[in-house]
C-alpha cells in the first residue's frame, strides 16, 4: 500500500499566510508545507490540500483513479477546491467501516476533538492509522488498539504506519504505545505541522527524540516497508543553567511515551513560596498519566530489576499527593517505566547534607570519601540500568566563583558528578535560552 503525502502541514499551511513569525519566515523549500492530505494507492484521498491536482502531479501521481474522498476534520484554512471528476468529500461515522471496490477497508476512529481518524487496511494486510490535527484516540485504548466502545482503532497488533500531529499531541503517541498499537517497528510520521515548532533541524531533532520523523510534501511512503526508525538513547543527561529550559526539554523527550515515572529530588520547603511556585509550575506541565516519586534514593529505581521495585522508593509529590501507587501502569514491572530524574543538583545537595560535606572538618575527616562512595554508586547504577532514563542537572561552573568554601565545594562536586554521569549516557544535551545543543548523540 502506497501513501503519497500531498501536504504535511497544518490546515492553514506552513508558512501561514501573512504570519511574520520566525518559524514561518524560515519555512522554505522542503520545510514549506501545504495542508495535510493523503493519496492512498491512487484510489482513496483523505482530506484536501490547496491545488490537489497540481500537488499530485508534482509528486508524480494522478487523481484520475480516485474513487473516494474522506474528510477527517472541520476545515478552517484556505478554501479548498474539489477538482472536477473527483467524488464529493464525505465522512464515515465513528465505528463504521467502509469497504472500497479495490480492496481497501477504512474504519472510522473516534477522536477527542471534532473530527474523525481513519484506520486503513490494504489488500495484503498492511495497516495505517491517520489522525486529524490536534487529535488523539478518544477514550481508553485496550491491548489490541481498539478504543473502548468500539469506535476506535481496530485490527490486531501494531500499525505499520501512523500519521498524526506529533508536535501538538505527543500524548496521543504515548496512548498508542501504551496500547501496543505502536511499537519499535512502527513508522511514525508527523503531519499537520504548524508554526509552533521551529522548522528545519530543530523540528527533526524533536521528532527523532520521540521516535518519529517528518517528510517533505510529495513524499510517497510504502506501508509495511522497513524504515529505520530513530535510534532512541537509553540514557540522556540534560544540562543547563537556571531557567534555561532544561526541565522542559527533558519532559519533552518523554512526552510521547507511556507510564513515565517522574522522580522529584527537591522535596518540600516549608514557608518558601517561591519554591512552592516552582513545584506547582512543574506539576502543571506534566502529563496527567505520569506518576511521581519524591525521593533521593535513586539507585533502587535505576536497578528496578523486578516487578514493583520502584515502589520501594515511593513518596509524596512535592506539594501534592503521591500518584505512584494508583497511577496508570501501577503494578507493571518497574524496569519498563522510563525515569525522568529532576534533578541531580538537588540530589547532590541532599547527599552532601547527609555526609556533612559543608563543614570543613567533617569533610576532611570522612565526608569526602562518603560522598565519593555515594556518587560512585549512582554512576554504577546508571551504567548498569536497563530503564530509559532522562536526567536533569544544573551547569554551574561557568559563572561567578562562589564566595564561600562550601559553595566552591558544591560547584566542584556537581561538575564531577555531571561529568561522571554524562560519561555513562548515550546522549548529552546543553540547554541555552531554551535551545538544546547536542554535546553527544
PDB file of N, CA and C in Angstrom, residues 306-372:
ATOM      1  N   UNK A 306      12.987  -6.068  39.229  1.00  0.00           N
ATOM      2  CA  UNK A 306      11.878  -6.973  39.491  1.00  0.00           C
ATOM      3  C   UNK A 306      10.583  -6.179  39.543  1.00  0.00           C
ATOM      4  N   UNK A 307       9.423  -6.824  39.322  1.00  0.00           N
ATOM      5  CA  UNK A 307       8.149  -6.109  39.357  1.00  0.00           C
ATOM      6  C   UNK A 307       7.955  -5.406  40.693  1.00  0.00           C
ATOM      7  N   UNK A 308       7.544  -4.142  40.574  1.00  0.00           N
ATOM      8  CA  UNK A 308       7.231  -3.366  41.767  1.00  0.00           C
ATOM      9  C   UNK A 308       8.427  -2.797  42.479  1.00  0.00           C
ATOM     10  N   UNK A 309       9.645  -2.936  41.878  1.00  0.00           N
ATOM     11  CA  UNK A 309      10.829  -2.439  42.573  1.00  0.00           C
ATOM     12  C   UNK A 309      10.783  -0.946  42.793  1.00  0.00           C
ATOM     13  N   UNK A 310      10.154  -0.215  41.845  1.00  0.00           N
ATOM     14  CA  UNK A 310      10.116   1.233  42.018  1.00  0.00           C
ATOM     15  C   UNK A 310       9.216   1.656  43.166  1.00  0.00           C
ATOM     16  N   UNK A 311       8.379   0.718  43.663  1.00  0.00           N
ATOM     17  CA  UNK A 311       7.515   1.067  44.791  1.00  0.00           C
ATOM     18  C   UNK A 311       8.306   1.254  46.076  1.00  0.00           C
ATOM     19  N   UNK A 312       9.533   0.702  46.118  1.00  0.00           N
ATOM     20  CA  UNK A 312      10.320   0.811  47.342  1.00  0.00           C
ATOM     21  C   UNK A 312      10.636   2.259  47.688  1.00  0.00           C
ATOM     22  N   UNK A 313      10.703   3.084  46.632  1.00  0.00           N
ATOM     23  CA  UNK A 313      11.093   4.475  46.877  1.00  0.00           C
ATOM     24  C   UNK A 313       9.913   5.419  46.786  1.00  0.00           C
ATOM     25  N   UNK A 314       8.697   4.885  46.891  1.00  0.00           N
ATOM     26  CA  UNK A 314       7.535   5.755  46.760  1.00  0.00           C
ATOM     27  C   UNK A 314       7.485   6.775  47.866  1.00  0.00           C
ATOM     28  N   UNK A 315       7.008   7.956  47.482  1.00  0.00           N
ATOM     29  CA  UNK A 315       6.843   9.012  48.480  1.00  0.00           C
ATOM     30  C   UNK A 315       5.699   9.887  48.084  1.00  0.00           C
ATOM     31  N   UNK A 316       5.807  11.142  48.406  1.00  0.00           N
ATOM     32  CA  UNK A 316       4.763  12.088  48.042  1.00  0.00           C
ATOM     33  C   UNK A 316       5.292  13.126  47.105  1.00  0.00           C
ATOM     34  N   UNK A 317       4.460  13.531  46.171  1.00  0.00           N
ATOM     35  CA  UNK A 317       4.839  14.613  45.256  1.00  0.00           C
ATOM     36  C   UNK A 317       4.999  15.893  46.058  1.00  0.00           C
ATOM     37  N   UNK A 318       6.017  16.674  45.712  1.00  0.00           N
ATOM     38  CA  UNK A 318       6.234  17.932  46.430  1.00  0.00           C
ATOM     39  C   UNK A 318       5.015  18.815  46.306  1.00  0.00           C
ATOM     40  N   UNK A 319       4.300  19.006  47.402  1.00  0.00           N
ATOM     41  CA  UNK A 319       3.137  19.871  47.369  1.00  0.00           C
ATOM     42  C   UNK A 319       1.875  19.166  46.940  1.00  0.00           C
ATOM     43  N   UNK A 320       1.888  17.839  46.758  1.00  0.00           N
ATOM     44  CA  UNK A 320       0.685  17.159  46.305  1.00  0.00           C
ATOM     45  C   UNK A 320       0.730  15.696  46.687  1.00  0.00           C
ATOM     46  N   UNK A 321      -0.371  14.957  46.491  1.00  0.00           N
ATOM     47  CA  UNK A 321      -0.438  13.564  46.913  1.00  0.00           C
ATOM     48  C   UNK A 321       0.387  12.665  46.008  1.00  0.00           C
ATOM     49  N   UNK A 322       0.783  11.516  46.547  1.00  0.00           N
ATOM     50  CA  UNK A 322       1.514  10.531  45.778  1.00  0.00           C
ATOM     51  C   UNK A 322       0.608   9.919  44.725  1.00  0.00           C
ATOM     52  N   UNK A 323       1.094   9.792  43.502  1.00  0.00           N
ATOM     53  CA  UNK A 323       0.294   9.198  42.431  1.00  0.00           C
ATOM     54  C   UNK A 323       0.903   7.909  41.941  1.00  0.00           C
ATOM     55  N   UNK A 324       2.003   7.471  42.560  1.00  0.00           N
ATOM     56  CA  UNK A 324       2.710   6.297  42.066  1.00  0.00           C
ATOM     57  C   UNK A 324       1.881   5.031  42.192  1.00  0.00           C
ATOM     58  N   UNK A 325       1.263   4.810  43.359  1.00  0.00           N
ATOM     59  CA  UNK A 325       0.608   3.541  43.602  1.00  0.00           C
ATOM     60  C   UNK A 325      -0.638   3.359  42.767  1.00  0.00           C
ATOM     61  N   UNK A 326      -1.370   4.438  42.521  1.00  0.00           N
ATOM     62  CA  UNK A 326      -2.656   4.297  41.863  1.00  0.00           C
ATOM     63  C   UNK A 326      -2.653   4.804  40.431  1.00  0.00           C
ATOM     64  N   UNK A 327      -1.531   5.315  39.944  1.00  0.00           N
ATOM     65  CA  UNK A 327      -1.478   5.882  38.599  1.00  0.00           C
ATOM     66  C   UNK A 327      -1.521   4.817  37.537  1.00  0.00           C
ATOM     67  N   UNK A 328      -1.689   5.226  36.268  1.00  0.00           N
ATOM     68  CA  UNK A 328      -1.681   4.286  35.163  1.00  0.00           C
ATOM     69  C   UNK A 328      -0.383   3.507  35.146  1.00  0.00           C
ATOM     70  N   UNK A 329      -0.486   2.208  34.934  1.00  0.00           N
ATOM     71  CA  UNK A 329       0.704   1.379  34.843  1.00  0.00           C
ATOM     72  C   UNK A 329       1.166   0.837  36.178  1.00  0.00           C
ATOM     73  N   UNK A 330       0.445   1.161  37.281  1.00  0.00           N
ATOM     74  CA  UNK A 330       0.843   0.637  38.575  1.00  0.00           C
ATOM     75  C   UNK A 330       0.799  -0.874  38.537  1.00  0.00           C
ATOM     76  N   UNK A 331       1.823  -1.499  39.101  1.00  0.00           N
ATOM     77  CA  UNK A 331       1.865  -2.950  39.099  1.00  0.00           C
ATOM     78  C   UNK A 331       2.632  -3.529  37.941  1.00  0.00           C
ATOM     79  N   UNK A 332       2.973  -2.717  36.939  1.00  0.00           N
ATOM     80  CA  UNK A 332       3.783  -3.215  35.837  1.00  0.00           C
ATOM     81  C   UNK A 332       5.207  -3.383  36.320  1.00  0.00           C
ATOM     82  N   UNK A 333       6.021  -4.229  35.658  1.00  0.00           N
ATOM     83  CA  UNK A 333       7.413  -4.345  36.056  1.00  0.00           C
ATOM     84  C   UNK A 333       8.081  -2.982  36.046  1.00  0.00           C
ATOM     85  N   UNK A 334       8.816  -2.657  37.151  1.00  0.00           N
ATOM     86  CA  UNK A 334       9.395  -1.340  37.286  1.00  0.00           C
ATOM     87  C   UNK A 334      10.315  -0.967  36.152  1.00  0.00           C
ATOM     88  N   UNK A 335      11.077  -1.972  35.618  1.00  0.00           N
ATOM     89  CA  UNK A 335      12.080  -1.634  34.627  1.00  0.00           C
ATOM     90  C   UNK A 335      11.472  -1.206  33.296  1.00  0.00           C
ATOM     91  N   UNK A 336      10.168  -1.378  33.099  1.00  0.00           N
ATOM     92  CA  UNK A 336       9.551  -0.971  31.832  1.00  0.00           C
ATOM     93  C   UNK A 336       9.187   0.506  31.820  1.00  0.00           C
ATOM     94  N   UNK A 337       9.211   1.166  32.966  1.00  0.00           N
ATOM     95  CA  UNK A 337       8.775   2.557  33.045  1.00  0.00           C
ATOM     96  C   UNK A 337       9.969   3.490  32.884  1.00  0.00           C
ATOM     97  N   UNK A 338       9.918   4.412  31.926  1.00  0.00           N
ATOM     98  CA  UNK A 338      11.006   5.386  31.802  1.00  0.00           C
ATOM     99  C   UNK A 338      11.080   6.265  33.047  1.00  0.00           C
ATOM    100  N   UNK A 339      12.289   6.689  33.378  1.00  0.00           N
ATOM    101  CA  UNK A 339      12.511   7.571  34.521  1.00  0.00           C
ATOM    102  C   UNK A 339      12.897   8.962  34.042  1.00  0.00           C
ATOM    103  N   UNK A 340      12.299   9.985  34.657  1.00  0.00           N
ATOM    104  CA  UNK A 340      12.757  11.352  34.475  1.00  0.00           C
ATOM    105  C   UNK A 340      13.202  11.848  35.844  1.00  0.00           C
ATOM    106  N   UNK A 341      14.497  12.075  35.992  1.00  0.00           N
ATOM    107  CA  UNK A 341      15.071  12.489  37.277  1.00  0.00           C
ATOM    108  C   UNK A 341      15.339  13.991  37.237  1.00  0.00           C
ATOM    109  N   UNK A 342      14.667  14.736  38.101  1.00  0.00           N
ATOM    110  CA  UNK A 342      14.818  16.182  38.126  1.00  0.00           C
ATOM    111  C   UNK A 342      14.954  16.635  39.592  1.00  0.00           C
ATOM    112  N   UNK A 343      16.198  16.922  40.085  1.00  0.00           N
ATOM    113  CA  UNK A 343      17.392  16.980  39.265  1.00  0.00           C
ATOM    114  C   UNK A 343      18.579  16.469  40.076  1.00  0.00           C
ATOM    115  N   UNK A 344      19.734  16.289  39.424  1.00  0.00           N
ATOM    116  CA  UNK A 344      20.930  15.770  40.081  1.00  0.00           C
ATOM    117  C   UNK A 344      21.537  16.781  41.042  1.00  0.00           C
ATOM    118  N   UNK A 345      21.382  18.072  40.762  1.00  0.00           N
ATOM    119  CA  UNK A 345      21.936  19.091  41.660  1.00  0.00           C
ATOM    120  C   UNK A 345      21.264  19.030  43.032  1.00  0.00           C
ATOM    121  N   UNK A 346      19.949  18.818  43.057  1.00  0.00           N
ATOM    122  CA  UNK A 346      19.249  18.710  44.333  1.00  0.00           C
ATOM    123  C   UNK A 346      19.575  17.398  45.025  1.00  0.00           C
ATOM    124  N   UNK A 347      19.771  16.329  44.221  1.00  0.00           N
ATOM    125  CA  UNK A 347      20.215  15.056  44.805  1.00  0.00           C
ATOM    126  C   UNK A 347      21.561  15.241  45.485  1.00  0.00           C
ATOM    127  N   UNK A 348      22.487  15.937  44.835  1.00  0.00           N
ATOM    128  CA  UNK A 348      23.810  16.155  45.407  1.00  0.00           C
ATOM    129  C   UNK A 348      23.722  16.990  46.681  1.00  0.00           C
ATOM    130  N   UNK A 349      22.873  18.002  46.682  1.00  0.00           N
ATOM    131  CA  UNK A 349      22.684  18.818  47.887  1.00  0.00           C
ATOM    132  C   UNK A 349      22.251  17.951  49.063  1.00  0.00           C
ATOM    133  N   UNK A 350      21.289  17.053  48.790  1.00  0.00           N
ATOM    134  CA  UNK A 350      20.780  16.158  49.833  1.00  0.00           C
ATOM    135  C   UNK A 350      21.896  15.246  50.349  1.00  0.00           C
ATOM    136  N   UNK A 351      22.689  14.675  49.454  1.00  0.00           N
ATOM    137  CA  UNK A 351      23.750  13.752  49.861  1.00  0.00           C
ATOM    138  C   UNK A 351      24.838  14.499  50.625  1.00  0.00           C
ATOM    139  N   UNK A 352      25.174  15.708  50.175  1.00  0.00           N
ATOM    140  CA  UNK A 352      26.180  16.487  50.898  1.00  0.00           C
ATOM    141  C   UNK A 352      25.687  16.850  52.296  1.00  0.00           C
ATOM    142  N   UNK A 353      24.392  17.082  52.450  1.00  0.00           N
ATOM    143  CA  UNK A 353      23.822  17.295  53.788  1.00  0.00           C
ATOM    144  C   UNK A 353      24.051  16.060  54.653  1.00  0.00           C
ATOM    145  N   UNK A 354      23.768  14.884  54.082  1.00  0.00           N
ATOM    146  CA  UNK A 354      23.837  13.639  54.852  1.00  0.00           C
ATOM    147  C   UNK A 354      25.262  13.301  55.282  1.00  0.00           C
ATOM    148  N   UNK A 355      26.252  13.590  54.448  1.00  0.00           N
ATOM    149  CA  UNK A 355      27.633  13.221  54.780  1.00  0.00           C
ATOM    150  C   UNK A 355      28.382  14.349  55.484  1.00  0.00           C
ATOM    151  N   UNK A 356      27.713  15.482  55.733  1.00  0.00           N
ATOM    152  CA  UNK A 356      28.332  16.600  56.427  1.00  0.00           C
ATOM    153  C   UNK A 356      29.382  17.319  55.602  1.00  0.00           C
ATOM    154  N   UNK A 357      29.136  17.417  54.304  1.00  0.00           N
ATOM    155  CA  UNK A 357      30.153  17.963  53.408  1.00  0.00           C
ATOM    156  C   UNK A 357      30.328  19.469  53.535  1.00  0.00           C
ATOM    157  N   UNK A 358      29.411  20.146  54.204  1.00  0.00           N
ATOM    158  CA  UNK A 358      29.511  21.604  54.293  1.00  0.00           C
ATOM    159  C   UNK A 358      30.492  22.058  55.372  1.00  0.00           C
ATOM    160  N   UNK A 359      30.785  21.178  56.295  1.00  0.00           N
ATOM    161  CA  UNK A 359      31.716  21.504  57.379  1.00  0.00           C
ATOM    162  C   UNK A 359      33.118  21.033  56.991  1.00  0.00           C
ATOM    163  N   UNK A 360      34.090  21.925  57.045  1.00  0.00           N
ATOM    164  CA  UNK A 360      35.437  21.600  56.587  1.00  0.00           C
ATOM    165  C   UNK A 360      36.034  20.423  57.347  1.00  0.00           C
ATOM    166  N   UNK A 361      35.865  20.415  58.664  1.00  0.00           N
ATOM    167  CA  UNK A 361      36.451  19.336  59.468  1.00  0.00           C
ATOM    168  C   UNK A 361      35.814  17.992  59.129  1.00  0.00           C
ATOM    169  N   UNK A 362      34.489  17.976  59.053  1.00  0.00           N
ATOM    170  CA  UNK A 362      33.785  16.729  58.718  1.00  0.00           C
ATOM    171  C   UNK A 362      34.156  16.275  57.314  1.00  0.00           C
ATOM    172  N   UNK A 363      34.286  17.218  56.418  1.00  0.00           N
ATOM    173  CA  UNK A 363      34.640  16.909  55.027  1.00  0.00           C
ATOM    174  C   UNK A 363      35.990  16.188  54.966  1.00  0.00           C
ATOM    175  N   UNK A 364      36.961  16.701  55.674  1.00  0.00           N
ATOM    176  CA  UNK A 364      38.289  16.103  55.642  1.00  0.00           C
ATOM    177  C   UNK A 364      38.345  14.807  56.438  1.00  0.00           C
ATOM    178  N   UNK A 365      37.494  14.691  57.457  1.00  0.00           N
ATOM    179  CA  UNK A 365      37.534  13.513  58.331  1.00  0.00           C
ATOM    180  C   UNK A 365      36.831  12.295  57.738  1.00  0.00           C
ATOM    181  N   UNK A 366      36.174  12.432  56.638  1.00  0.00           N
ATOM    182  CA  UNK A 366      35.470  11.281  56.058  1.00  0.00           C
ATOM    183  C   UNK A 366      34.329  11.662  55.151  1.00  0.00           C
ATOM    184  N   UNK A 367      33.925  12.931  55.177  1.00  0.00           N
ATOM    185  CA  UNK A 367      32.826  13.371  54.322  1.00  0.00           C
ATOM    186  C   UNK A 367      33.150  13.248  52.846  1.00  0.00           C
ATOM    187  N   UNK A 368      34.390  13.576  52.483  1.00  0.00           N
ATOM    188  CA  UNK A 368      34.788  13.482  51.079  1.00  0.00           C
ATOM    189  C   UNK A 368      34.668  12.037  50.577  1.00  0.00           C
ATOM    190  N   UNK A 369      35.195  11.099  51.378  1.00  0.00           N
ATOM    191  CA  UNK A 369      35.149   9.690  50.991  1.00  0.00           C
ATOM    192  C   UNK A 369      33.700   9.184  50.915  1.00  0.00           C
ATOM    193  N   UNK A 370      32.873   9.586  51.881  1.00  0.00           N
ATOM    194  CA  UNK A 370      31.476   9.144  51.888  1.00  0.00           C
ATOM    195  C   UNK A 370      30.734   9.667  50.660  1.00  0.00           C
ATOM    196  N   UNK A 371      31.012  10.903  50.277  1.00  0.00           N
ATOM    197  CA  UNK A 371      30.360  11.460  49.096  1.00  0.00           C
ATOM    198  C   UNK A 371      30.797  10.723  47.832  1.00  0.00           C
ATOM    199  N   UNK A 372      32.093  10.406  47.730  1.00  0.00           N
ATOM    200  CA  UNK A 372      32.577   9.671  46.560  1.00  0.00           C
ATOM    201  C   UNK A 372      31.875   8.313  46.449  1.00  0.00           C
TER     202      UNK A 372
END
